[in-house]
GROMACS .gro file of N, CA and C in nm:
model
  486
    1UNK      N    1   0.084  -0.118   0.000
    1UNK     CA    2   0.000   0.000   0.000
    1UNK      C    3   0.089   0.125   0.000
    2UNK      N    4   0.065   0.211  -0.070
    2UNK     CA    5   0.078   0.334  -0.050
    2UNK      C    6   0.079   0.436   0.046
    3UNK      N    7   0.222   0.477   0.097
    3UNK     CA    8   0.183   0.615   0.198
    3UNK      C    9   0.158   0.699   0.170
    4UNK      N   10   0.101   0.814   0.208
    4UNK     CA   11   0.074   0.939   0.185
    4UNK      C   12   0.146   1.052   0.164
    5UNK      N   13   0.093   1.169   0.114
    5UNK     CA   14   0.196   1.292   0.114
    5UNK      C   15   0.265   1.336   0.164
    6UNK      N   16   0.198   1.310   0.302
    6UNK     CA   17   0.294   1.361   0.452
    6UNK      C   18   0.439   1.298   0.423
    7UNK      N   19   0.364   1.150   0.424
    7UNK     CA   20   0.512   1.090   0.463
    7UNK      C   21   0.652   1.132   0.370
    8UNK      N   22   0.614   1.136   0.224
    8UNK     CA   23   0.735   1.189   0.193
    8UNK      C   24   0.757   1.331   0.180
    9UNK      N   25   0.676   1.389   0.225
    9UNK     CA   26   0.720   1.548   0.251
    9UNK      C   27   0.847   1.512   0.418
   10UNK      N   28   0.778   1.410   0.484
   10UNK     CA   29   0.879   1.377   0.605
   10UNK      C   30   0.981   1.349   0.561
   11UNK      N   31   1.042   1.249   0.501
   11UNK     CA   32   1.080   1.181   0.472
   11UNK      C   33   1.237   1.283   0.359
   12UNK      N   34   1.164   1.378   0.274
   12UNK     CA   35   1.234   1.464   0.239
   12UNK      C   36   1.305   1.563   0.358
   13UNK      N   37   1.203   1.609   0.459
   13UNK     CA   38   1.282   1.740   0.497
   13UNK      C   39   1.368   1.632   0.615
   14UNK      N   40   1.313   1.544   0.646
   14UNK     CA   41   1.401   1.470   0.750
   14UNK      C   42   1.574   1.427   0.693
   15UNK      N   43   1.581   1.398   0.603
   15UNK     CA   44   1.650   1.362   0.537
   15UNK      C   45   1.748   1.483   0.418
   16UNK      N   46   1.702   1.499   0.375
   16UNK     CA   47   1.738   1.598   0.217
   16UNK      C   48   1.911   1.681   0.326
   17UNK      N   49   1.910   1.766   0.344
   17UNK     CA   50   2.034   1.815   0.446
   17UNK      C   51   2.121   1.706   0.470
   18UNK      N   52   2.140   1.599   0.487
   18UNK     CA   53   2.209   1.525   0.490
   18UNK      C   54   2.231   1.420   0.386
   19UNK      N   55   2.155   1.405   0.292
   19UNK     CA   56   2.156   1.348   0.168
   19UNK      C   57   2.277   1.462   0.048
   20UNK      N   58   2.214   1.621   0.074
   20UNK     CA   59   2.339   1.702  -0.034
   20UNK      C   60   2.411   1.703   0.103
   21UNK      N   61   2.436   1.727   0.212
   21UNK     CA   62   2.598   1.700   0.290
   21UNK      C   63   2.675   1.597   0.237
   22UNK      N   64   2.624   1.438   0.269
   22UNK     CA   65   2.672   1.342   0.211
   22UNK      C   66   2.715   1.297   0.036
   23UNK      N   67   2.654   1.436  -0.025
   23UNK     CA   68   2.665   1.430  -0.177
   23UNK      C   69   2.617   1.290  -0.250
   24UNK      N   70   2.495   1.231  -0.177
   24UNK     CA   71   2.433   1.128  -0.177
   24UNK      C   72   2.364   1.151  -0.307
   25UNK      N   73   2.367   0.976  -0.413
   25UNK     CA   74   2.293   0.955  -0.493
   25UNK      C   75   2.130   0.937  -0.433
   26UNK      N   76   2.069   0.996  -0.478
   26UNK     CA   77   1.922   1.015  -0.436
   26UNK      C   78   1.819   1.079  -0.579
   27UNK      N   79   1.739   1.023  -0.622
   27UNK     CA   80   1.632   1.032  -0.681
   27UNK      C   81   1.521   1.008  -0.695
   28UNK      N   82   1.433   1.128  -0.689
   28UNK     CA   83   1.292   1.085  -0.684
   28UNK      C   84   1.246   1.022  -0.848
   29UNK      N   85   1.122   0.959  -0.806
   29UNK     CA   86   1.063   0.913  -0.938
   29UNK      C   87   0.896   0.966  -0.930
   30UNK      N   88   0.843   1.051  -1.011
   30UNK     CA   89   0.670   1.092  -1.013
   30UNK      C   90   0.598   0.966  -1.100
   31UNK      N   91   0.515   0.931  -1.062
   31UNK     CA   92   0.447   0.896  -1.173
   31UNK      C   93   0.267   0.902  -1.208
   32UNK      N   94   0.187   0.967  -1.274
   32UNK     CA   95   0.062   0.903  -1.263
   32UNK      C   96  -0.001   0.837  -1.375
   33UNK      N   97  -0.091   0.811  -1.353
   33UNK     CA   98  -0.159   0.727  -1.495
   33UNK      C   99  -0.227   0.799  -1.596
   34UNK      N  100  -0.188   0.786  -1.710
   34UNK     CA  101  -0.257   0.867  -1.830
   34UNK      C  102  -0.429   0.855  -1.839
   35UNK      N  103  -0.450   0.949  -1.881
   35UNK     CA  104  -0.578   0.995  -1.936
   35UNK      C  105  -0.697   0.874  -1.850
   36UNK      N  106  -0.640   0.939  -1.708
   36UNK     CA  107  -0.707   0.855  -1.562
   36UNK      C  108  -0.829   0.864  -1.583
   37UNK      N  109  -0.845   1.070  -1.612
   37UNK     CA  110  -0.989   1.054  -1.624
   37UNK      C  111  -1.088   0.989  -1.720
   38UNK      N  112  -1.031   0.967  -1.821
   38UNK     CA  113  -1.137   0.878  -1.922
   38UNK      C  114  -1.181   0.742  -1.858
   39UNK      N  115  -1.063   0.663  -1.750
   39UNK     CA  116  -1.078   0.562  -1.736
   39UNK      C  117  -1.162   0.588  -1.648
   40UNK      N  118  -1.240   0.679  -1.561
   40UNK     CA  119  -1.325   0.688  -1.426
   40UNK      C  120  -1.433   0.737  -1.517
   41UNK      N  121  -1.408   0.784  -1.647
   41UNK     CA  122  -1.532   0.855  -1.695
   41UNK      C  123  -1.584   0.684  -1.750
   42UNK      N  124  -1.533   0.618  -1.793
   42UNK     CA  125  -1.600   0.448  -1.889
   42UNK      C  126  -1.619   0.345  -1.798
   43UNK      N  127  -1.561   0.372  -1.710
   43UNK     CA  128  -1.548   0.254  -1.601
   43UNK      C  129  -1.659   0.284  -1.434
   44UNK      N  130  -1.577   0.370  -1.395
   44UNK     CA  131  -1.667   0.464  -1.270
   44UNK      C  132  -1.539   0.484  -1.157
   45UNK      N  133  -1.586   0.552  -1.074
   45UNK     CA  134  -1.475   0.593  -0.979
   45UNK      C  135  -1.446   0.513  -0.900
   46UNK      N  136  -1.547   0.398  -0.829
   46UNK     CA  137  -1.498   0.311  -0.772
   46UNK      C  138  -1.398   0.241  -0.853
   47UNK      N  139  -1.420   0.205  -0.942
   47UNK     CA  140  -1.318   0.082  -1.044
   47UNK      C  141  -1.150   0.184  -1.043
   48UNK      N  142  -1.191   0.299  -1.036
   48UNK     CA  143  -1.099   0.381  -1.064
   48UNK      C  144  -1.013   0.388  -0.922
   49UNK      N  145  -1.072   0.397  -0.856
   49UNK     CA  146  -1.024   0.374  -0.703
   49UNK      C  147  -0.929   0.267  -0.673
   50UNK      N  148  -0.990   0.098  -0.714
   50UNK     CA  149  -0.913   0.007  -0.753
   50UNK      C  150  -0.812  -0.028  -0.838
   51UNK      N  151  -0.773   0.039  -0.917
   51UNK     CA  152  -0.713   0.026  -1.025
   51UNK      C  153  -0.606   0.138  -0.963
   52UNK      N  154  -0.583   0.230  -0.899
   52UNK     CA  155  -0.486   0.316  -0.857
   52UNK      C  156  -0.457   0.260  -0.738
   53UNK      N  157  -0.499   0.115  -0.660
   53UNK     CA  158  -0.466   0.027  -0.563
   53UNK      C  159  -0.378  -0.058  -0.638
   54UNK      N  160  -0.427  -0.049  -0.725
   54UNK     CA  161  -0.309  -0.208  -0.816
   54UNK      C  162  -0.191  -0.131  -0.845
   55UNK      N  163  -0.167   0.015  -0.918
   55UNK     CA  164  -0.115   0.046  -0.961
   55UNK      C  165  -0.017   0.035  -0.841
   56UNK      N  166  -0.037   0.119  -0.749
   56UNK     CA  167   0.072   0.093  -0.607
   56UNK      C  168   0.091   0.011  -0.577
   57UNK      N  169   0.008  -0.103  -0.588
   57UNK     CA  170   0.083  -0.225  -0.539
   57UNK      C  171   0.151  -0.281  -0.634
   58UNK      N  172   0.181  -0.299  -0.768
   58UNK     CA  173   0.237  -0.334  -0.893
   58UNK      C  174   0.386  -0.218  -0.846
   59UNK      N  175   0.360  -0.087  -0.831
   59UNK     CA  176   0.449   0.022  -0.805
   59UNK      C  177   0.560  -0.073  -0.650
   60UNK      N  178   0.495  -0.108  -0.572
   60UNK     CA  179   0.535  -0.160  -0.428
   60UNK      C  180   0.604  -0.275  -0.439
   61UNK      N  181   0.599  -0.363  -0.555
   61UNK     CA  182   0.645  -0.492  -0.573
   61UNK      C  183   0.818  -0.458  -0.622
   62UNK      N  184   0.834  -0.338  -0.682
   62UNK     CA  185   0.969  -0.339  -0.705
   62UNK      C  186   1.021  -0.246  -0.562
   63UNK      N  187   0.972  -0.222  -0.501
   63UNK     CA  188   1.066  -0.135  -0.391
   63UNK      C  189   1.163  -0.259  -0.303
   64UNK      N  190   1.297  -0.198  -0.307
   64UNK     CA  191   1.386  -0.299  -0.184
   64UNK      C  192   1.441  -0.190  -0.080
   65UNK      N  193   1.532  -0.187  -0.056
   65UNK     CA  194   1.586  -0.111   0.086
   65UNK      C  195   1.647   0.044   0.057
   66UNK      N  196   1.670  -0.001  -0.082
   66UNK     CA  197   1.709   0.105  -0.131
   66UNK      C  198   1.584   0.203  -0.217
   67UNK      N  199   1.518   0.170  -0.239
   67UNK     CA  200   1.351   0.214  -0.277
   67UNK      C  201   1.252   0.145  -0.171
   68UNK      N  202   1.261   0.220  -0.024
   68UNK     CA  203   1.149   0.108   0.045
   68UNK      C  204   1.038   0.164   0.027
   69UNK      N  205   0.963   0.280  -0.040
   69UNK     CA  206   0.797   0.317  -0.027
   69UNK      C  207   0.785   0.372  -0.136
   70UNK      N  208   0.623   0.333  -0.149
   70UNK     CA  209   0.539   0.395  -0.261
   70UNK      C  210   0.460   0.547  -0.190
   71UNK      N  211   0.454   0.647  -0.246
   71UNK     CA  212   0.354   0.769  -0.183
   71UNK      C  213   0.262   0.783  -0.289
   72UNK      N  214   0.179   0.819  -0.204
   72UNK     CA  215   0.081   0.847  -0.270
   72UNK      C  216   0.076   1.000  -0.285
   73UNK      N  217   0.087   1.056  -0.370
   73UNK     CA  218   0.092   1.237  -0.362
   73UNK      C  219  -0.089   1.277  -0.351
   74UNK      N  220  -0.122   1.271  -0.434
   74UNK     CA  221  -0.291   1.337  -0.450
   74UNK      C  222  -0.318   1.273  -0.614
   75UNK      N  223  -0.464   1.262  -0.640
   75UNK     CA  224  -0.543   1.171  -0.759
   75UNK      C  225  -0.453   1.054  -0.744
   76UNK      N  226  -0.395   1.065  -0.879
   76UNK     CA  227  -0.337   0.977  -0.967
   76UNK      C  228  -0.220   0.977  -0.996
   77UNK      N  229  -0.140   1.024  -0.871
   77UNK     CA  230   0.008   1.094  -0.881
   77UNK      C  231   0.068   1.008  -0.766
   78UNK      N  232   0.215   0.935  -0.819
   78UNK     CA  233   0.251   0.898  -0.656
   78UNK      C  234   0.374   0.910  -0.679
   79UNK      N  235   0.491   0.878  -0.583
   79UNK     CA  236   0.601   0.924  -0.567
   79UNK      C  237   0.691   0.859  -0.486
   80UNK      N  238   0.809   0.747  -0.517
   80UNK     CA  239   0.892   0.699  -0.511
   80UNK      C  240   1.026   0.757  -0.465
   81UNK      N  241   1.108   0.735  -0.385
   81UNK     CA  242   1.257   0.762  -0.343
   81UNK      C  243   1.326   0.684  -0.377
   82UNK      N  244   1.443   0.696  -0.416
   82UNK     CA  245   1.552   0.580  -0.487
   82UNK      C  246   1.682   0.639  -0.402
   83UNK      N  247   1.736   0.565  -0.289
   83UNK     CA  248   1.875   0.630  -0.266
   83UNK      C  249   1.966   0.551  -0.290
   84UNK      N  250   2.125   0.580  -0.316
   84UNK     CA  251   2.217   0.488  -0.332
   84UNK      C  252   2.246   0.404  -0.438
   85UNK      N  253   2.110   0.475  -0.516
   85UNK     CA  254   2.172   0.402  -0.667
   85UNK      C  255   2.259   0.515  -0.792
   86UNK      N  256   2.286   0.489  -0.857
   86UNK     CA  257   2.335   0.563  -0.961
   86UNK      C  258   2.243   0.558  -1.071
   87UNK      N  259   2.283   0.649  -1.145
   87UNK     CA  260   2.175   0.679  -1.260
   87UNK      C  261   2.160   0.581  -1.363
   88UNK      N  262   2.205   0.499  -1.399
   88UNK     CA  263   2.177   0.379  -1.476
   88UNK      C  264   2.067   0.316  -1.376
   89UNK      N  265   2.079   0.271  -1.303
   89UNK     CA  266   2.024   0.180  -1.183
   89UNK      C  267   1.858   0.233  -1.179
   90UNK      N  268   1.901   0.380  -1.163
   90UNK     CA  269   1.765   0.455  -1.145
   90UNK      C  270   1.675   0.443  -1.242
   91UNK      N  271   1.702   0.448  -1.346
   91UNK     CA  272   1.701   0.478  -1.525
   91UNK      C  273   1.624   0.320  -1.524
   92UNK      N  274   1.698   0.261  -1.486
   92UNK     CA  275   1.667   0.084  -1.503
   92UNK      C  276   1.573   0.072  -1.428
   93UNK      N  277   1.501   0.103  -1.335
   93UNK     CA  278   1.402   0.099  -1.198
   93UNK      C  279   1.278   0.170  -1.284
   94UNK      N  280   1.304   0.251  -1.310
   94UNK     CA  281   1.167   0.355  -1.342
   94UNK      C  282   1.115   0.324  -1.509
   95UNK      N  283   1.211   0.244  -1.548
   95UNK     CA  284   1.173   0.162  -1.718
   95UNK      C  285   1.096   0.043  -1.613
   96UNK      N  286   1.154  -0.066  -1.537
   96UNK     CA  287   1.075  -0.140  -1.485
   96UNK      C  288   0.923  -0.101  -1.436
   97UNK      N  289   0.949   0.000  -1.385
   97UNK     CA  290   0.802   0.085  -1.320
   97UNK      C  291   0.707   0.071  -1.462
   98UNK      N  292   0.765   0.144  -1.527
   98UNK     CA  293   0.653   0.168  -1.635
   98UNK      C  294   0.610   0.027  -1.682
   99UNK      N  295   0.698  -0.053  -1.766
   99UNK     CA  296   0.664  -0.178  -1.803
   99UNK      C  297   0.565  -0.288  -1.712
  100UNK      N  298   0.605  -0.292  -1.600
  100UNK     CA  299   0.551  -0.386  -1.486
  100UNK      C  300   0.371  -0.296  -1.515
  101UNK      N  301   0.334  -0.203  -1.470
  101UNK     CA  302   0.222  -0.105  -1.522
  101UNK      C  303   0.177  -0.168  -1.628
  102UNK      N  304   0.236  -0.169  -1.688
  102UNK     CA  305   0.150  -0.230  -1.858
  102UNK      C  306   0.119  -0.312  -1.882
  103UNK      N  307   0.209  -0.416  -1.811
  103UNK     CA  308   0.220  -0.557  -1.848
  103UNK      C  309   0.090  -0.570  -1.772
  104UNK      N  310  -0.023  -0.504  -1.641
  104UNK     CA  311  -0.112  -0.568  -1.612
  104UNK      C  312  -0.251  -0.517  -1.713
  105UNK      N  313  -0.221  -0.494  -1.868
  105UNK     CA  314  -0.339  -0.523  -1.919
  105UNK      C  315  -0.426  -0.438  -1.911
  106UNK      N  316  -0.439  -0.315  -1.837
  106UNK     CA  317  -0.598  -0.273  -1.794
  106UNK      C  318  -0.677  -0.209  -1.911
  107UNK      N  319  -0.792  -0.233  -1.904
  107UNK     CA  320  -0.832  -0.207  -2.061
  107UNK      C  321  -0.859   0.004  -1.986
  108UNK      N  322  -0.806   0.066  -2.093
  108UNK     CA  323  -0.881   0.228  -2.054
  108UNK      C  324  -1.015   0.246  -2.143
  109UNK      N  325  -1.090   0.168  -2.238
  109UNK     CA  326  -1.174   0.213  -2.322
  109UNK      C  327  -1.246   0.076  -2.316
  110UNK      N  328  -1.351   0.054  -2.243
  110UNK     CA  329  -1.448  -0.107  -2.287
  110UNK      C  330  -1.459  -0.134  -2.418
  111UNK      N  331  -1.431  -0.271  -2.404
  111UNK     CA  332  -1.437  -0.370  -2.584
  111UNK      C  333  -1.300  -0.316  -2.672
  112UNK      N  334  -1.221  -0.253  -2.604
  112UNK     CA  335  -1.125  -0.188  -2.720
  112UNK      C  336  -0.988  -0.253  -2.632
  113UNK      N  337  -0.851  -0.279  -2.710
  113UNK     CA  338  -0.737  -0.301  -2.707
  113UNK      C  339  -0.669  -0.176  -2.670
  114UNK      N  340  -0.756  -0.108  -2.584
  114UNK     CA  341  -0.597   0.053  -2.509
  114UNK      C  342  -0.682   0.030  -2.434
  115UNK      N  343  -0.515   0.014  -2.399
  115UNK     CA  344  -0.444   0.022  -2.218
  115UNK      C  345  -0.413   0.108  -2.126
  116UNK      N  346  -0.433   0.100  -2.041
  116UNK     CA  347  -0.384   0.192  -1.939
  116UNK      C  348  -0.234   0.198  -1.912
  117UNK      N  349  -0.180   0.344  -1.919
  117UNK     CA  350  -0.001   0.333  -1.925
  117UNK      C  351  -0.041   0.422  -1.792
  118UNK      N  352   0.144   0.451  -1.806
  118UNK     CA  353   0.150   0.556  -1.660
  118UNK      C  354   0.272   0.599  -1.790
  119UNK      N  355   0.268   0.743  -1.675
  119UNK     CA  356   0.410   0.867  -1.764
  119UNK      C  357   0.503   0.858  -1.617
  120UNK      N  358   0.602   0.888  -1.653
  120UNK     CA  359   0.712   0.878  -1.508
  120UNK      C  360   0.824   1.007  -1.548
  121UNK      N  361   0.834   1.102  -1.413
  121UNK     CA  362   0.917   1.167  -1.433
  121UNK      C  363   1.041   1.141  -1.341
  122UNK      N  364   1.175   1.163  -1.401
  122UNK     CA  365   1.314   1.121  -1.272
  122UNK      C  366   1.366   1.269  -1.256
  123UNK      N  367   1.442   1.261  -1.118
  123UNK     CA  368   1.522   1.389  -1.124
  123UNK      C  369   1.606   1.313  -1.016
  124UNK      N  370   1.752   1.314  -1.046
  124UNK     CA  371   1.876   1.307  -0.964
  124UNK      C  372   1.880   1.430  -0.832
  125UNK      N  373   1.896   1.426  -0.734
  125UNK     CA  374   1.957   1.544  -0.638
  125UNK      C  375   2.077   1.603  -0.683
  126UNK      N  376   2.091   1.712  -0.746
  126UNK     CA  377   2.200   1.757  -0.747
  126UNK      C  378   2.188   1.955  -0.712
  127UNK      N  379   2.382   1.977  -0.737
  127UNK     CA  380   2.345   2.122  -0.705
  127UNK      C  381   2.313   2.242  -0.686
  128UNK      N  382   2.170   2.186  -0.768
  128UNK     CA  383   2.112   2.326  -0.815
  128UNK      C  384   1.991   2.275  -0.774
  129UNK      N  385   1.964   2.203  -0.714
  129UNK     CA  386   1.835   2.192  -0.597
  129UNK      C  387   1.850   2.217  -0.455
  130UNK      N  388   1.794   2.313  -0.397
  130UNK     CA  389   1.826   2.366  -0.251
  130UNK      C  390   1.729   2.313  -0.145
  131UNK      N  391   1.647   2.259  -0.200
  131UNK     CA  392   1.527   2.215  -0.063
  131UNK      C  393   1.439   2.137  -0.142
  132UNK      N  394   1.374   2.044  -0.050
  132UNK     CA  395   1.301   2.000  -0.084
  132UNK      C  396   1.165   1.981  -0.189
  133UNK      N  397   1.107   2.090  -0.182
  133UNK     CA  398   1.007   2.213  -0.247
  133UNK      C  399   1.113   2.170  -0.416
  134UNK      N  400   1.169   2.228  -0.425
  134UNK     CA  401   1.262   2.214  -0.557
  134UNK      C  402   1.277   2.128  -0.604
  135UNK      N  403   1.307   2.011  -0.510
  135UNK     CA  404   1.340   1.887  -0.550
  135UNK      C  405   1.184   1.824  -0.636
  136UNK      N  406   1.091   1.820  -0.501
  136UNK     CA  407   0.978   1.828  -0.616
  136UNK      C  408   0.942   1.853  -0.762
  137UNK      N  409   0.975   1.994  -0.731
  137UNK     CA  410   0.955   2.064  -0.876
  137UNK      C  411   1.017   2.020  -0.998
  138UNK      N  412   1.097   1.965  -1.005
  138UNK     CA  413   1.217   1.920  -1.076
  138UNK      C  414   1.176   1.845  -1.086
  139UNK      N  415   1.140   1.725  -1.060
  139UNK     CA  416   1.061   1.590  -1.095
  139UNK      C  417   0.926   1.645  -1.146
  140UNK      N  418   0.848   1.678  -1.114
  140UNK     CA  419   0.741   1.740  -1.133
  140UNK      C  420   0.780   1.776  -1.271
  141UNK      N  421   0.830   1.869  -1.310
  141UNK     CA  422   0.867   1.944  -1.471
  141UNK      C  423   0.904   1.811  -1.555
  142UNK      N  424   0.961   1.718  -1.477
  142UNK     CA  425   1.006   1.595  -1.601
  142UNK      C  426   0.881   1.523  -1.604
  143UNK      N  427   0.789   1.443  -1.517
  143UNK     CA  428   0.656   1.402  -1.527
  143UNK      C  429   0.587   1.477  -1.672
  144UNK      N  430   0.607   1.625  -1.613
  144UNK     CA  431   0.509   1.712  -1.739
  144UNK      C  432   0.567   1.647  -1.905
  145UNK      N  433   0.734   1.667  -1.885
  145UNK     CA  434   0.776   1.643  -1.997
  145UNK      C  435   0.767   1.501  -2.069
  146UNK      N  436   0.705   1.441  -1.983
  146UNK     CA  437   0.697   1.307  -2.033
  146UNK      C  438   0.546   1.268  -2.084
  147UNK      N  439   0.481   1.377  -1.981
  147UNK     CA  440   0.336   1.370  -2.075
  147UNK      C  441   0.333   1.418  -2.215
  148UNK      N  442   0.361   1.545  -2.183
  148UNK     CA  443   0.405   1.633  -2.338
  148UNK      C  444   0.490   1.564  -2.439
  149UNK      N  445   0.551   1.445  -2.458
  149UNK     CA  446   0.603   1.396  -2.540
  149UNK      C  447   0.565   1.220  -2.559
  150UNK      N  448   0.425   1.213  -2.536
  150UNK     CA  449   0.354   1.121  -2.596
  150UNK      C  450   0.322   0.998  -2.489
  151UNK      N  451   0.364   1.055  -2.364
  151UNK     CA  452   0.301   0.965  -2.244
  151UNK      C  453   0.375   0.809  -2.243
  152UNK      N  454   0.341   0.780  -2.116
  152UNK     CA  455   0.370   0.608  -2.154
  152UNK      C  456   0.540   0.595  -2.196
  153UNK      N  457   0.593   0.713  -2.095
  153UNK     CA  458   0.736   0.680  -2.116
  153UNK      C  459   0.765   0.732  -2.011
  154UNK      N  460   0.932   0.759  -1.990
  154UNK     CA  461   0.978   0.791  -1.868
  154UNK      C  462   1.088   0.881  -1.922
  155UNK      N  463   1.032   1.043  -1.814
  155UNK     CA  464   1.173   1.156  -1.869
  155UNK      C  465   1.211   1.174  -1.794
  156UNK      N  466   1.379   1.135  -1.780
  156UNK     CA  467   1.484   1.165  -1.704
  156UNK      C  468   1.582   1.258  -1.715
  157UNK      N  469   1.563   1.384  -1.628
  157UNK     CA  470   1.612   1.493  -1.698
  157UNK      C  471   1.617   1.518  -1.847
  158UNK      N  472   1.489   1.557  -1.914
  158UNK     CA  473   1.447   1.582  -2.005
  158UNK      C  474   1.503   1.496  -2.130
  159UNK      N  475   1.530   1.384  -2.117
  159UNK     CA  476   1.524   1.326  -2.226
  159UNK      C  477   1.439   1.215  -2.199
  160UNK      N  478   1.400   1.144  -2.267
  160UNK     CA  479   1.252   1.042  -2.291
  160UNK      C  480   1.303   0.910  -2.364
  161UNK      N  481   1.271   0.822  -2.239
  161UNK     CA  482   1.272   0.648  -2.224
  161UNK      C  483   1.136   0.613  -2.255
  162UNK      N  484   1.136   0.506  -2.374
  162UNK     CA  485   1.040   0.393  -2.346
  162UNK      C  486   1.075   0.256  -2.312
   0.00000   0.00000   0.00000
C-alpha cells in the first residue's frame, strides 16, 4: 500500500540536508496514470479507485531497501525515493516501473485493445536543488515532460525512455 503525502514530505525534509551534505545519490521518481480521467469517466470511480490500488501495489512490488515506499501524492500521482543508486540503476528501476504497469493489461476504453499506461518523471539530487520544495519541482517538470512527449514513457532529466 501506498503512503501518503505527509510521509514523503517527512521523509524529504528529514533527510534531504544530509543526503546534499553526504553528496548522496538520491532520486525521486513521479508517476501518474494517463488519461485517468477517461478511465473513471467508462469505467466509474470506484473501479478507478481500484485500479490506482493495483497500480501501487504493482508500483510496491519493485521497492527494496534502497527504494522502500510507494507515496501516494494526490489523484493519480505517486512518488517513489531511490537512494544509493546511480543513474543507470535509477534509469533501469523507473523503465521497470513503467513496463511492470502495462504488463497488467488494464483495458482504458471497454471492448477496445488501449491500455492503461503511466508517464514517469526522474530527477537526480544535485546542485542546483536547494530544498526539498525544488526537489519536487524538478521531478514534477520531467513528469510534465513526459506527458508532453507522448506519455507512456519515462523523462529523465528531459530526455525520454520507453
Amino acid at each position: 500500500c501506498a503512503l501518503n503525502r505527509r510521509a514523503l514530505e517527512e521523509l524529504l525534509s528529514d533527510n534531504f540536508d544530509e543526503w546534499k551534505k553526504d553528496n548522496e545519490n538520491v532520486a525521486l521518481v513521479m508517476f501518474d496514470v494517463d488519461n485517468f480521467k477517461d478511465y473513471n469517466d467508462n469505467f466509474s470511480h470506484t473501479t478507478g479507485d481500484e485500479v490506482l490500488k493495483l497500480v501501487a501495489s504493482t508500483a510496491s512490488q519493485l521497492c527494496n531497501k534502497n527504494m522502500p515506499n510507494v507515496f501516494r501524492y494526490g489523484g493519480d500521482e505517486f512518488f517513489m525515493a531511490i537512494v544509493g543508486n546511480d543513474r543507470l540503476d535509477v534509469l533501469t528501476k523507473s523503465l521497470d516501473l513503467l513496463r511492470s504497469v502495462s504488463k497488467l493489461k488494464i483495458r482504458l476504453v471497454k471492448n477496445e485493445d488501449v491500455y492503461l499506461t503511466i508517464s514517469v518523471g526522474v530527477t537526480m539530487l544535485n546542485n542546483k536543488i536547494d530544498s526539498p520544495s525544488e526537489f519536487i519541482s524538478a521531478v514534477d517538470e520531467n513528469l510534465y515532460y513526459a506527458k508532453n512527449n507522448g506519455k507512456a514513457c519515462v523523462a529523465f532529466e528531459k530526455k525520454i525512455y520507453r
